[in-house]
Structure formats: C-alpha cells, structure tokens
N, CA and C atoms as an extended XYZ file, in Angstrom:
615
Properties=species:S:1:pos:R:3:atomname:S:1:resname:S:1:resid:I:1 pbc="F F F"
N        69.236       12.567      137.184 N   MET     1
C        70.321       12.884      136.261 CA  MET     1
C        71.592       12.138      136.686 C   MET     1
N        72.203       11.422      135.745 N   ASP     2
C        73.421       10.686      136.036 CA  ASP     2
C        74.631       11.573      135.747 C   ASP     2
N        75.458       11.773      136.747 N   ILE     3
C        76.670       12.556      136.602 CA  ILE     3
C        77.864       11.616      136.597 C   ILE     3
N        78.709       11.753      135.577 N   GLU     4
C        79.915       10.936      135.493 CA  GLU     4
C        81.100       11.738      136.012 C   GLU     4
N        81.696       11.274      137.081 N   TYR     5
C        82.838       11.967      137.664 CA  TYR     5
C        84.115       11.454      137.009 C   TYR     5
N        84.856       12.392      136.417 N   LEU     6
C        86.060       12.028      135.680 CA  LEU     6
C        87.275       12.741      136.254 C   LEU     6
N        88.439       12.152      136.049 N   LYS     7
C        89.689       12.803      136.410 CA  LYS     7
C        89.971       13.924      135.409 C   LYS     7
N        90.781       14.918      135.811 N   PRO     8
C        91.033       16.062      134.920 CA  PRO     8
C        91.477       15.691      133.517 C   PRO     8
N        92.418       14.751      133.402 N   ASP     9
C        92.881       14.354      132.061 CA  ASP     9
C        91.763       13.717      131.248 C   ASP     9
N        90.910       12.961      131.928 N   ASP    10
C        89.796       12.317      131.237 CA  ASP    10
C        88.740       13.341      130.816 C   ASP    10
N        88.579       14.389      131.628 N   ILE    11
C        87.630       15.451      131.269 CA  ILE    11
C        88.078       16.135      129.986 C   ILE    11
N        89.367       16.449      129.910 N   GLU    12
C        89.873       17.108      128.705 CA  GLU    12
C        89.737       16.196      127.486 C   GLU    12
N        90.087       14.933      127.654 N   LYS    13
C        89.970       13.982      126.548 CA  LYS    13
C        88.531       13.881      126.067 C   LYS    13
N        87.604       13.794      127.007 N   ARG    14
C        86.193       13.685      126.639 CA  ARG    14
C        85.702       14.975      125.980 C   ARG    14
N        86.158       16.099      126.499 N   SER    15
C        85.772       17.383      125.905 CA  SER    15
C        86.217       17.465      124.453 C   SER    15
N        87.453       17.043      124.186 N   MET    16
C        87.961       17.083      122.820 CA  MET    16
C        87.179       16.132      121.907 C   MET    16
N        86.763       15.017      122.446 N   GLU    17
C        85.938       14.090      121.664 CA  GLU    17
C        84.611       14.730      121.288 C   GLU    17
N        84.008       15.438      122.226 N   ILE    18
C        82.734       16.121      121.963 CA  ILE    18
C        82.933       17.211      120.911 C   ILE    18
N        84.007       17.981      121.064 N   ILE    19
C        84.290       19.048      120.095 CA  ILE    19
C        84.474       18.454      118.702 C   ILE    19
N        85.230       17.377      118.621 N   GLU    20
C        85.459       16.710      117.327 CA  GLU    20
C        84.141       16.272      116.698 C   GLU    20
N        83.248       15.735      117.497 N   MET    21
C        81.957       15.262      116.983 CA  MET    21
C        81.075       16.413      116.520 C   MET    21
N        81.158       17.543      117.199 N   GLU    22
C        80.237       18.642      116.902 CA  GLU    22
C        80.767       19.626      115.864 C   GLU    22
N        82.052       19.559      115.539 N   MET    23
C        82.584       20.444      114.504 CA  MET    23
C        81.985       20.102      113.150 C   MET    23
N        81.721       21.118      112.363 N   ARG    24
C        81.079       20.928      111.059 CA  ARG    24
C        82.025       21.200      109.895 C   ARG    24
N        83.239       21.610      110.200 N   THR    25
C        84.221       21.857      109.145 CA  THR    25
C        85.400       20.917      109.330 C   THR    25
N        86.238       20.841      108.316 N   ASN    26
C        87.404       19.954      108.387 CA  ASN    26
C        88.644       20.686      107.865 C   ASN    26
N        89.175       21.619      108.670 N   PRO    27
C        90.372       22.362      108.251 CA  PRO    27
C        91.602       21.469      108.263 C   PRO    27
N        92.727       21.959      107.749 N   PRO    28
C        93.977       21.183      107.833 CA  PRO    28
C        94.248       20.752      109.268 C   PRO    28
N        94.870       19.587      109.425 N   LYS    29
C        95.005       18.951      110.734 CA  LYS    29
C        95.605       19.867      111.798 C   LYS    29
N        96.721       20.525      111.494 N   LYS    30
C        97.377       21.358      112.497 CA  LYS    30
C        96.531       22.587      112.836 C   LYS    30
N        95.902       23.166      111.835 N   ASN    31
C        95.001       24.292      112.104 CA  ASN    31
C        93.839       23.836      112.977 C   ASN    31
N        93.363       22.637      112.704 N   LYS    32
C        92.233       22.100      113.461 CA  LYS    32
C        92.574       21.941      114.936 C   LYS    32
N        93.797       21.544      115.227 N   GLU    33
C        94.207       21.391      116.619 CA  GLU    33
C        94.145       22.728      117.357 C   GLU    33
N        94.499       23.796      116.665 N   VAL    34
C        94.410       25.134      117.256 CA  VAL    34
C        92.958       25.512      117.498 C   VAL    34
N        92.132       25.299      116.500 N   ILE    35
C        90.713       25.652      116.612 CA  ILE    35
C        90.047       24.870      117.735 C   ILE    35
N        90.341       23.595      117.831 N   LYS    36
C        89.763       22.765      118.894 CA  LYS    36
C        90.164       23.271      120.272 C   LYS    36
N        91.402       23.690      120.410 N   ARG    37
C        91.869       24.186      121.708 CA  ARG    37
C        91.149       25.486      122.081 C   ARG    37
N        90.879       26.321      121.091 N   VAL    38
C        90.141       27.563      121.357 CA  VAL    38
C        88.703       27.256      121.757 C   VAL    38
N        88.081       26.339      121.044 N   ILE    39
C        86.713       25.955      121.395 CA  ILE    39
C        86.684       25.341      122.791 C   ILE    39
N        87.692       24.560      123.111 N   HIS    40
C        87.777       23.947      124.436 CA  HIS    40
C        87.854       25.017      125.527 C   HIS    40
N        88.577       26.110      125.246 N   ALA    41
C        88.760       27.175      126.234 CA  ALA    41
C        87.541       28.072      126.369 C   ALA    41
N        86.701       28.117      125.329 N   THR    42
C        85.598       29.086      125.302 CA  THR    42
C        84.202       28.463      125.216 C   THR    42
N        84.124       27.187      124.822 N   ALA    43
C        82.842       26.520      124.541 CA  ALA    43
C        82.053       27.279      123.473 C   ALA    43
N        82.761       27.923      122.562 N   ASP    44
C        82.146       28.751      121.531 CA  ASP    44
C        82.532       28.214      120.155 C   ASP    44
N        81.566       27.602      119.484 N   PHE    45
C        81.841       27.000      118.181 CA  PHE    45
C        81.906       28.028      117.054 C   PHE    45
N        81.626       29.297      117.349 N   ASP    46
C        81.847       30.326      116.334 CA  ASP    46
C        83.299       30.336      115.878 C   ASP    46
N        84.193       29.978      116.787 N   TYR    47
C        85.616       30.008      116.436 CA  TYR    47
C        85.971       28.969      115.382 C   TYR    47
N        85.105       28.022      115.172 N   GLU    48
C        85.332       27.057      114.097 CA  GLU    48
C        85.387       27.772      112.747 C   GLU    48
N        84.678       28.897      112.663 N   HIS    49
C        84.550       29.605      111.387 CA  HIS    49
C        85.366       30.897      111.331 C   HIS    49
N        85.703       31.480      112.483 N   ASN    50
C        86.333       32.804      112.386 CA  ASN    50
C        87.792       32.875      112.815 C   ASN    50
N        88.430       31.726      113.070 N   ILE    51
C        89.888       31.746      113.261 CA  ILE    51
C        90.551       31.685      111.885 C   ILE    51
N        91.423       32.634      111.617 N   LEU    52
C        92.095       32.727      110.321 CA  LEU    52
C        93.588       32.475      110.474 C   LEU    52
N        94.159       31.756      109.517 N   PHE    53
C        95.583       31.428      109.521 CA  PHE    53
C        96.207       31.909      108.215 C   PHE    53
N        97.349       32.565      108.297 N   SER    54
C        98.103       32.796      107.065 CA  SER    54
C        98.707       31.462      106.622 C   SER    54
N        99.084       31.373      105.369 N   ASP    55
C        99.652       30.122      104.849 CA  ASP    55
C       100.908       29.740      105.629 C   ASP    55
N       100.912       28.512      106.140 N   GLY    56
C       102.091       28.008      106.829 CA  GLY    56
C       102.340       28.593      108.201 C   GLY    56
N       101.342       29.267      108.778 N   ALA    57
C       101.537       29.932      110.075 CA  ALA    57
C       101.890       28.944      111.181 C   ALA    57
N       101.182       27.829      111.229 N   VAL    58
C       101.432       26.860      112.293 CA  VAL    58
C       102.819       26.242      112.137 C   VAL    58
N       103.182       25.904      110.932 N   GLU    59
C       104.498       25.312      110.689 CA  GLU    59
C       105.617       26.288      111.075 C   GLU    59
N       105.440       27.558      110.747 N   GLU    60
C       106.437       28.567      111.110 CA  GLU    60
C       106.510       28.730      112.622 C   GLU    60
N       105.365       28.674      113.285 N   ALA    61
C       105.337       28.791      114.743 CA  ALA    61
C       106.102       27.644      115.395 C   ALA    61
N       105.870       26.424      114.935 N   LEU    62
C       106.535       25.263      115.519 CA  LEU    62
C       108.044       25.330      115.306 C   LEU    62
N       108.452       25.745      114.128 N   LYS    63
C       109.877       25.905      113.835 CA  LYS    63
C       110.500       26.936      114.772 C   LYS    63
N       109.803       28.038      114.982 N   THR    64
C       110.317       29.117      115.832 CA  THR    64
C       110.400       28.686      117.288 C   THR    64
N       109.398       27.981      117.762 N   LEU    65
C       109.408       27.507      119.146 CA  LEU    65
C       110.555       26.537      119.387 C   LEU    65
N       110.854       25.720      118.393 N   LYS    66
C       111.967       24.775      118.532 CA  LYS    66
C       113.318       25.478      118.577 C   LYS    66
N       113.355       26.720      118.095 N   GLU    67
C       114.594       27.505      118.111 CA  GLU    67
C       114.772       28.263      119.426 C   GLU    67
N       113.792       28.175      120.308 N   GLY    68
C       113.879       28.887      121.578 CA  GLY    68
C       113.369       30.309      121.481 C   GLY    68
N       112.100       30.457      121.192 N   ALA    69
C       111.515       31.771      120.953 CA  ALA    69
C       111.214       32.519      122.252 C   ALA    69
N       111.084       33.844      122.104 N   VAL    70
C       110.506       34.677      123.150 CA  VAL    70
C       109.057       34.956      122.753 C   VAL    70
N       108.145       34.672      123.656 N   ILE    71
C       106.735       34.970      123.432 CA  ILE    71
C       106.400       36.238      124.191 C   ILE    71
N       105.901       37.239      123.486 N   VAL    72
C       105.549       38.521      124.092 CA  VAL    72
C       104.035       38.638      124.138 C   VAL    72
N       103.472       38.820      125.330 N   THR    73
C       102.028       38.972      125.469 CA  THR    73
C       101.667       40.418      125.784 C   THR    73
N       100.419       40.766      125.540 N   ASP    74
C        99.962       42.123      125.842 CA  ASP    74
C        99.285       42.230      127.202 C   ASP    74
N        99.095       41.104      127.883 N   THR    75
C        98.503       41.126      129.220 CA  THR    75
C        99.156       40.059      130.088 C   THR    75
N        99.164       40.319      131.378 N   ASN    76
C        99.643       39.300      132.310 CA  ASN    76
C        98.688       38.122      132.379 C   ASN    76
N        97.414       38.347      132.030 N   MET    77
C        96.441       37.252      132.000 CA  MET    77
C        96.837       36.233      130.926 C   MET    77
N        97.164       36.721      129.741 N   ALA    78
C        97.609       35.811      128.679 CA  ALA    78
C        98.915       35.129      129.081 C   ALA    78
N        99.814       35.887      129.681 N   LEU    79
C       101.080       35.329      130.131 CA  LEU    79
C       100.848       34.189      131.118 C   LEU    79
N        99.929       34.400      132.057 N   ALA    80
C        99.638       33.379      133.071 CA  ALA    80
C        99.045       32.118      132.464 C   ALA    80
N        98.336       32.266      131.333 N   GLY    81
C        97.652       31.127      130.733 CA  GLY    81
C        98.525       30.248      129.862 C   GLY    81
N        99.741       30.683      129.563 N   ILE    82
C       100.628       29.919      128.680 CA  ILE    82
C       101.369       28.850      129.477 C   ILE    82
N       101.461       27.659      128.904 N   ASN    83
C       102.077       26.521      129.578 CA  ASN    83
C       103.589       26.711      129.703 C   ASN    83
N       104.031       27.060      130.926 N   LYS    84
C       105.450       27.362      131.151 CA  LYS    84
C       106.324       26.106      131.132 C   LYS    84
N       105.762       24.980      131.519 N   LYS    85
C       106.543       23.739      131.552 CA  LYS    85
C       107.047       23.379      130.165 C   LYS    85
N       106.164       23.471      129.165 N   ILE    86
C       106.579       23.152      127.798 CA  ILE    86
C       107.527       24.224      127.269 C   ILE    86
N       107.257       25.482      127.598 N   LEU    87
C       108.147       26.565      127.185 CA  LEU    87
C       109.573       26.298      127.645 C   LEU    87
N       109.707       26.003      128.930 N   THR    88
C       111.029       25.778      129.505 CA  THR    88
C       111.719       24.582      128.862 C   THR    88
N       110.955       23.552      128.617 N   LYS    89
C       111.512       22.332      128.018 CA  LYS    89
C       112.168       22.619      126.683 C   LYS    89
N       111.627       23.578      125.930 N   HIS    90
C       112.146       23.872      124.597 CA  HIS    90
C       112.997       25.139      124.567 C   HIS    90
N       113.397       25.617      125.741 N   GLY    91
C       114.289       26.768      125.792 CA  GLY    91
C       113.631       28.078      125.424 C   GLY    91
N       112.316       28.134      125.541 N   CYS    92
C       111.573       29.358      125.243 CA  CYS    92
C       111.267       30.115      126.540 C   CYS    92
N       110.842       31.346      126.400 N   GLU    93
C       110.353       32.106      127.543 CA  GLU    93
C       109.207       33.000      127.104 C   GLU    93
N       108.405       33.416      128.068 N   ALA    94
C       107.284       34.315      127.798 CA  ALA    94
C       107.420       35.536      128.686 C   ALA    94
N       107.149       36.708      128.110 N   VAL    95
C       107.284       37.962      128.852 CA  VAL    95
C       106.079       38.856      128.588 C   VAL    95
N       105.816       39.741      129.543 N   CYS    96
C       104.823       40.793      129.367 CA  CYS    96
C       105.383       42.040      130.033 C   CYS    96
N       105.439       43.132      129.289 N   TYR    97
C       106.043       44.360      129.803 CA  TYR    97
C       105.016       45.364      130.330 C   TYR    97
N       103.759       45.024      130.266 N   MET    98
C       102.704       45.994      130.584 CA  MET    98
C       102.786       46.541      132.008 C   MET    98
N       103.251       45.722      132.944 N   ALA    99
C       103.282       46.152      134.343 CA  ALA    99
C       104.636       46.724      134.758 C   ALA    99
N       105.581       46.812      133.818 N   ASP   100
C       106.894       47.343      134.164 CA  ASP   100
C       106.796       48.829      134.520 C   ASP   100
N       107.366       49.252      135.642 N   PRO   101
C       107.330       50.671      136.021 CA  PRO   101
C       107.916       51.588      134.951 C   PRO   101
N       108.973       51.122      134.280 N   GLU   102
C       109.590       51.920      133.217 CA  GLU   102
C       108.614       52.168      132.074 C   GLU   102
N       107.843       51.143      131.729 N   ILE   103
C       106.850       51.270      130.663 CA  ILE   103
C       105.769       52.265      131.066 C   ILE   103
N       105.299       52.151      132.301 N   ALA   104
C       104.257       53.064      132.787 CA  ALA   104
C       104.747       54.507      132.786 C   ALA   104
N       105.997       54.706      133.185 N   GLU   105
C       106.556       56.060      133.237 CA  GLU   105
C       106.678       56.666      131.837 C   GLU   105
N       107.193       55.882      130.906 N   GLN   106
C       107.337       56.373      129.535 CA  GLN   106
C       105.981       56.688      128.913 C   GLN   106
N       105.005       55.812      129.165 N   ALA   107
C       103.665       56.030      128.612 CA  ALA   107
C       103.063       57.334      129.144 C   ALA   107
N       103.260       57.585      130.434 N   LYS   108
C       102.734       58.806      131.041 CA  LYS   108
C       103.408       60.049      130.464 C   LYS   108
N       104.725       59.993      130.322 N   LEU   109
C       105.471       61.134      129.788 CA  LEU   109
C       105.068       61.453      128.350 C   LEU   109
N       104.822       60.414      127.575 N   ARG   110
C       104.491       60.607      126.155 CA  ARG   110
C       103.005       60.792      125.906 C   ARG   110
N       102.188       60.493      126.908 N   GLY   111
C       100.743       60.609      126.736 CA  GLY   111
C       100.173       59.536      125.835 C   GLY   111
N       100.759       58.322      125.929 N   VAL   112
C       100.266       57.195      125.124 CA  VAL   112
C        99.968       56.034      126.068 C   VAL   112
N        99.461       54.948      125.521 N   THR   113
C        99.132       53.791      126.349 CA  THR   113
C       100.375       52.949      126.625 C   THR   113
N       100.303       52.180      127.711 N   ARG   114
C       101.382       51.255      128.028 CA  ARG   114
C       101.527       50.188      126.951 C   ARG   114
N       100.407       49.856      126.303 N   ALA   115
C       100.450       48.847      125.238 CA  ALA   115
C       101.374       49.281      124.107 C   ALA   115
N       101.328       50.565      123.761 N   ILE   116
C       102.187       51.079      122.696 CA  ILE   116
C       103.654       50.967      123.087 C   ILE   116
N       103.985       51.418      124.294 N   VAL   117
C       105.377       51.415      124.737 CA  VAL   117
C       105.901       49.988      124.900 C   VAL   117
N       105.048       49.090      125.374 N   SER   118
C       105.494       47.703      125.568 CA  SER   118
C       105.804       47.038      124.235 C   SER   118
N       105.036       47.341      123.193 N   MET   119
C       105.329       46.780      121.878 CA  MET   119
C       106.641       47.340      121.328 C   MET   119
N       106.888       48.612      121.581 N   GLU   120
C       108.147       49.218      121.120 CA  GLU   120
C       109.344       48.585      121.826 C   GLU   120
N       109.205       48.290      123.108 N   LYS   121
C       110.288       47.625      123.832 CA  LYS   121
C       110.507       46.209      123.285 C   LYS   121
N       109.421       45.495      123.056 N   ALA   122
C       109.526       44.127      122.549 CA  ALA   122
C       110.158       44.087      121.160 C   ALA   122
N       109.954       45.143      120.388 N   ALA   123
C       110.519       45.190      119.033 CA  ALA   123
C       112.043       45.170      119.044 C   ALA   123
N       112.642       45.489      120.174 N   LYS   124
C       114.101       45.531      120.275 CA  LYS   124
C       114.707       44.171      120.653 C   LYS   124
N       113.882       43.187      120.936 N   LEU   125
C       114.389       41.861      121.288 CA  LEU   125
C       115.160       41.261      120.112 C   LEU   125
N       116.225       40.555      120.433 N   LYS   126
C       117.099       40.016      119.381 CA  LYS   126
C       116.827       38.550      119.064 C   LYS   126
N       116.044       37.872      119.890 N   ARG   127
C       115.731       36.458      119.650 CA  ARG   127
C       114.489       36.318      118.760 C   ARG   127
N       114.269       35.136      118.167 N   PRO   128
C       113.028       34.910      117.410 CA  PRO   128
C       111.821       35.188      118.304 C   PRO   128
N       110.874       35.947      117.782 N   THR   129
C       109.787       36.451      118.625 CA  THR   129
C       108.423       36.077      118.075 C   THR   129
N       107.556       35.664      118.992 N   ILE   130
C       106.141       35.443      118.697 CA  ILE   130
C       105.348       36.392      119.576 C   ILE   130
N       104.468       37.180      118.967 N   PHE   131
C       103.630       38.101      119.715 CA  PHE   131
C       102.253       37.471      119.934 C   PHE   131
N       101.753       37.589      121.161 N   VAL   132
C       100.451       37.035      121.526 CA  VAL   132
C        99.610       38.179      122.089 C   VAL   132
N        98.701       38.681      121.264 N   ILE   133
C        97.899       39.855      121.642 CA  ILE   133
C        96.436       39.454      121.693 C   ILE   133
N        95.856       39.488      122.891 N   GLY   134
C        94.474       39.050      123.058 CA  GLY   134
C        93.562       40.083      123.665 C   GLY   134
N        94.104       41.230      124.027 N   ASN   135
C        93.271       42.196      124.733 CA  ASN   135
C        93.282       43.586      124.101 C   ASN   135
N        94.476       44.105      123.829 N   ALA   136
C        94.607       45.517      123.461 CA  ALA   136
C        94.765       45.712      121.953 C   ALA   136
N        93.734       46.192      121.267 N   PRO   137
C        93.912       46.497      119.846 CA  PRO   137
C        94.992       47.546      119.614 C   PRO   137
N        95.187       48.430      120.610 N   THR   138
C        96.243       49.441      120.493 CA  THR   138
C        97.608       48.780      120.347 C   THR   138
N        97.829       47.693      121.082 N   ALA   139
C        99.089       46.967      120.974 CA  ALA   139
C        99.258       46.387      119.576 C   ALA   139
N        98.188       45.819      119.039 N   LEU   140
C        98.267       45.213      117.705 CA  LEU   140
C        98.464       46.277      116.634 C   LEU   140
N        97.805       47.410      116.791 N   ILE   141
C        97.981       48.506      115.827 CA  ILE   141
C        99.426       48.990      115.822 C   ILE   141
N        99.984       49.222      117.023 N   ARG   142
C       101.380       49.698      117.096 CA  ARG   142
C       102.329       48.646      116.550 C   ARG   142
N       102.083       47.381      116.846 N   LEU   143
C       102.926       46.307      116.317 CA  LEU   143
C       102.867       46.298      114.796 C   LEU   143
N       101.677       46.453      114.234 N   ASN   144
C       101.548       46.505      112.779 CA  ASN   144
C       102.342       47.663      112.193 C   ASN   144
N       102.337       48.805      112.881 N   GLU   145
C       103.110       49.960      112.408 CA  GLU   145
C       104.602       49.664      112.451 C   GLU   145
N       105.051       48.999      113.505 N   LEU   146
C       106.469       48.648      113.622 CA  LEU   146
C       106.879       47.626      112.561 C   LEU   146
N       105.963       46.721      112.228 N   ILE   147
C       106.220       45.759      111.150 CA  ILE   147
C       106.343       46.486      109.819 C   ILE   147
N       105.426       47.419      109.575 N   GLU   148
C       105.419       48.156      108.304 CA  GLU   148
C       106.697       48.981      108.125 C   GLU   148
N       107.187       49.547      109.230 N   SER   149
C       108.404       50.361      109.153 CA  SER   149
C       109.668       49.505      109.259 C   SER   149
N       109.473       48.177      109.306 N   LYS   150
C       110.570       47.201      109.351 CA  LYS   150
C       111.447       47.346      110.602 C   LYS   150
N       110.843       47.797      111.684 N   GLU   151
C       111.550       47.862      112.962 CA  GLU   151
C       111.473       46.550      113.720 C   GLU   151
N       110.597       45.676      113.294 N   VAL   152
C       110.480       44.357      113.902 CA  VAL   152
C       109.958       43.389      112.853 C   VAL   152
N       110.396       42.141      112.935 N   ALA   153
C       109.946       41.113      111.998 CA  ALA   153
C       109.550       39.873      112.799 C   ALA   153
N       108.357       39.863      113.371 N   PRO   154
C       107.928       38.708      114.181 CA  PRO   154
C       107.867       37.449      113.341 C   PRO   154
N       108.166       36.331      113.970 N   ARG   155
C       108.046       35.061      113.272 CA  ARG   155
C       106.590       34.611      113.216 C   ARG   155
N       105.774       35.111      114.165 N   LEU   156
C       104.332       34.863      114.168 CA  LEU   156
C       103.673       35.923      115.031 C   LEU   156
N       102.486       36.356      114.610 N   VAL   157
C       101.650       37.218      115.445 CA  VAL   157
C       100.323       36.513      115.668 C   VAL   157
N       100.037       36.209      116.933 N   ILE   158
C        98.713       35.742      117.328 CA  ILE   158
C        97.953       36.998      117.746 C   ILE   158
N        97.141       37.527      116.864 N   GLY   159
C        96.480       38.812      117.097 CA  GLY   159
C        94.982       38.634      117.211 C   GLY   159
N        94.501       38.502      118.446 N   ILE   160
C        93.079       38.200      118.654 CA  ILE   160
C        92.493       39.109      119.751 C   ILE   160
N        92.647       40.439      119.609 N   PRO   161
C        92.062       41.316      120.617 CA  PRO   161
C        90.536       41.257      120.596 C   PRO   161
N        89.944       41.653      121.712 N   VAL   162
C        88.499       41.596      121.879 CA  VAL   162
C        87.965       42.994      122.157 C   VAL   162
N        86.733       43.266      121.734 N   GLY   163
C        86.135       44.552      122.086 CA  GLY   163
C        85.433       45.216      120.925 C   GLY   163
N        85.271       46.546      121.053 N   PHE   164
C        84.430       47.289      120.123 CA  PHE   164
C        85.150       48.430      119.419 C   PHE   164
N        86.264       48.916      119.984 N   VAL   165
C        86.942       50.081      119.421 CA  VAL   165
C        88.260       49.647      118.775 C   VAL   165
N        88.346       49.814      117.470 N   ASN   166
C        89.562       49.520      116.693 CA  ASN   166
C        89.959       48.043      116.685 C   ASN   166
N        89.075       47.171      117.151 N   VAL   167
C        89.401       45.735      117.204 CA  VAL   167
C        89.426       45.135      115.798 C   VAL   167
N        88.352       45.311      115.064 N   VAL   168
C        88.276       44.754      113.705 CA  VAL   168
C        89.353       45.379      112.827 C   VAL   168
N        89.540       46.690      112.968 N   GLU   169
C        90.533       47.388      112.152 CA  GLU   169
C        91.947       46.871      112.418 C   GLU   169
N        92.263       46.613      113.684 N   SER   170
C        93.609       46.128      114.013 CA  SER   170
C        93.853       44.748      113.415 C   SER   170
N        92.814       43.912      113.393 N   LYS   171
C        92.954       42.582      112.801 CA  LYS   171
C        93.108       42.663      111.284 C   LYS   171
N        92.388       43.593      110.665 N   GLU   172
C        92.514       43.774      109.219 CA  GLU   172
C        93.914       44.257      108.847 C   GLU   172
N        94.487       45.118      109.698 N   MET   173
C        95.876       45.551      109.481 CA  MET   173
C        96.823       44.366      109.532 C   MET   173
N        96.602       43.469      110.489 N   LEU   174
C        97.467       42.299      110.624 CA  LEU   174
C        97.382       41.401      109.400 C   LEU   174
N        96.183       41.201      108.899 N   ILE   175
C        95.998       40.341      107.726 CA  ILE   175
C        96.759       40.898      106.522 C   ILE   175
N        96.847       42.232      106.442 N   ARG   176
C        97.560       42.862      105.323 CA  ARG   176
C        99.075       42.896      105.530 C   ARG   176
N        99.508       42.720      106.766 N   ALA   177
C       100.948       42.773      107.060 CA  ALA   177
C       101.654       41.547      106.477 C   ALA   177
N       102.918       41.695      106.200 N   GLU   178
C       103.671       40.615      105.571 CA  GLU   178
C       104.383       39.777      106.633 C   GLU   178
N       103.580       39.210      107.542 N   VAL   179
C       104.107       38.319      108.578 CA  VAL   179
C       103.131       37.158      108.768 C   VAL   179
N       103.623       36.009      109.216 N   PRO   180
C       102.706       34.915      109.540 CA  PRO   180
C       101.778       35.342      110.680 C   PRO   180
N       100.524       34.942      110.603 N   TYR   181
C        99.566       35.357      111.633 CA  TYR   181
C        98.524       34.288      111.890 C   TYR   181
N        97.955       34.366      113.093 N   ILE   182
C        96.720       33.671      113.446 CA  ILE   182
C        95.838       34.728      114.081 C   ILE   182
N        94.644       34.919      113.549 N   THR   183
C        93.756       35.951      114.056 CA  THR   183
C        92.318       35.448      114.015 C   THR   183
N        91.394       36.340      114.340 N   SER   184
C        89.972       35.994      114.279 CA  SER   184
C        89.231       37.139      113.617 C   SER   184
N        88.138       36.824      112.972 N   THR   185
C        87.323       37.871      112.377 CA  THR   185
C        86.401       38.473      113.439 C   THR   185
N        85.993       39.700      113.205 N   GLY   186
C        85.000       40.322      114.079 CA  GLY   186
C        85.558       40.767      115.422 C   GLY   186
N        84.633       40.934      116.378 N   ARG   187
C        84.972       41.514      117.682 CA  ARG   187
C        85.450       40.500      118.710 C   ARG   187
N        85.225       39.229      118.445 N   LYS   188
C        85.546       38.218      119.455 CA  LYS   188
C        87.045       37.993      119.571 C   LYS   188
N        87.435       37.549      120.771 N   GLY   189
C        88.829       37.248      121.041 CA  GLY   189
C        89.056       37.275      122.530 C   GLY   189
N        90.217       37.753      122.950 N   GLY   190
C        90.509       37.873      124.366 CA  GLY   190
C        91.784       37.145      124.761 C   GLY   190
N        92.249       37.436      125.967 N   SER   191
C        93.487       36.843      126.463 CA  SER   191
C        93.378       35.331      126.575 C   SER   191
N        92.208       34.845      126.973 N   THR   192
C        92.007       33.399      127.090 CA  THR   192
C        92.156       32.721      125.733 C   THR   192
N        91.596       33.329      124.711 N   VAL   193
C        91.677       32.769      123.359 CA  VAL   193
C        93.119       32.804      122.854 C   VAL   193
N        93.790       33.937      123.052 N   ALA   194
C        95.169       34.068      122.592 CA  ALA   194
C        96.072       33.036      123.269 C   ALA   194
N        95.889       32.853      124.572 N   ALA   195
C        96.687       31.852      125.295 CA  ALA   195
C        96.358       30.450      124.821 C   ALA   195
N        95.104       30.188      124.503 N   ALA   196
C        94.702       28.866      124.013 CA  ALA   196
C        95.380       28.564      122.673 C   ALA   196
N        95.459       29.547      121.801 N   VAL   197
C        96.152       29.359      120.521 CA  VAL   197
C        97.619       29.029      120.771 C   VAL   197
N        98.236       29.800      121.652 N   CYS   198
C        99.647       29.585      121.963 CA  CYS   198
C        99.857       28.186      122.546 C   CYS   198
N        99.014       27.788      123.451 N   ASN   199
C        99.155       26.458      124.068 CA  ASN   199
C        98.941       25.343      123.058 C   ASN   199
N        98.012       25.526      122.141 N   ALA   200
C        97.799       24.517      121.109 CA  ALA   200
C        99.088       24.278      120.323 C   ALA   200
N        99.802       25.357      120.018 N   LEU   201
C       101.079       25.241      119.298 CA  LEU   201
C       102.112       24.515      120.167 C   LEU   201
N       102.158       24.877      121.444 N   LEU   202
C       103.115       24.241      122.349 CA  LEU   202
C       102.842       22.756      122.489 C   LEU   202
N       101.566       22.363      122.581 N   TYR   203
C       101.226       20.958      122.727 CA  TYR   203
C       101.632       20.149      121.506 C   TYR   203
N       101.690       20.784      120.342 N   MET   204
C       102.104       20.076      119.126 CA  MET   204
C       103.580       19.715      119.155 C   MET   204
N       104.348       20.395      120.003 N   LEU   205
C       105.772       20.088      120.085 CA  LEU   205
C       106.019       18.724      120.714 C   LEU   205
C-alpha cells in the first residue's frame, strides 16, 4: 500500500477536493462551503442532504460577523473548536456561560438546567449575537422561547443539537422561528458540527 505523506494544509486541500468529487448535490455556493466544512469535520455525507438554511442565512451571518458579533455557544467544546484568530481579526468574540459558577447556582436554585440559564443570560447581550448550539436541545428550546417572546433577536442561530430527547422538536421550533438559521434534520449534530458551521462562515470572511 502506497501512503502519501502530506503537510497539514495539503491534507485539508486534498480532503476538500475529495469531498467536492463525491458530493452529489449542487447547493448555492456559500451554502456549499458550509456543507463541505461539516463533511470535512465528520466524514459523513448525510450532511449533504440534511443541513438546512433559511433564506439568506449565510449572507446575514457574514454581515453580522463583519460588525463584530458575539458568538454564544452551548458547550465549551464548541467554543474551543471556533477559530479565535479570525474572530479577533474581525473584532468578534465567542463566549460560553455553561461553566460559570453564577449560572450553576441559579440553575440549582430554580431546579432547571444550566443550558436554560445560560441562554437567558446571553439574551441580555447588547451586541449583534450569533448562537451556536450543538449539544443541548434544552438550550435551543429555551432560546426559541426567548425569540418568541421577543426577549432576544439573534442575527443567526446555528442550531444543530444531537441526541434522542427533544432534539428533532427543538430543530422544528427553530425552523418556525422568525430568525435566520442553519440547522440539520433528524437526530444528527453535535458540538463538532456546530463549530464546523461557524468556522465555515469565518473562513468566508
């Protein structure tokens, strides 16, 4: 077996070439860049068919990032996966409140999850906000409720939680919400996927 040893940048370039060759659909160019990045992160071509975009979602995301957005994640894993160098270059920042002691204390007192309290805290941010939810459907459900009650108006929601309980329902709520979104159908998703979507947008800058 012949093994070709490549440098990291060449590996990524070659991977994208393979993904391009094996894709069977031809979505709009900017949407395609997002889908390719997700496939690159997961090696799962199902995402070619189940990543959903609201009209103009990518364009709205790029506009918001250029304005210096705050990106709010539901896990530190997603936070760690987002490209901080590009964020800083464009005056953006990324935060996750899940591990904050104040959030944990409030959640315990109220008998709710930290995901719920962290979304409520993020809703009070005054800068343009993009939410990146890849793990907790509870976070996406609470965010959808805050959107419905007009307590927050995200410029984009990347809502791609993974799992079996309330995952599909939370995504369906997002699709019905009156905000730009990028989501996935079914149970698949995760912090890695959510971060990959976010990075795809950042790379377009």
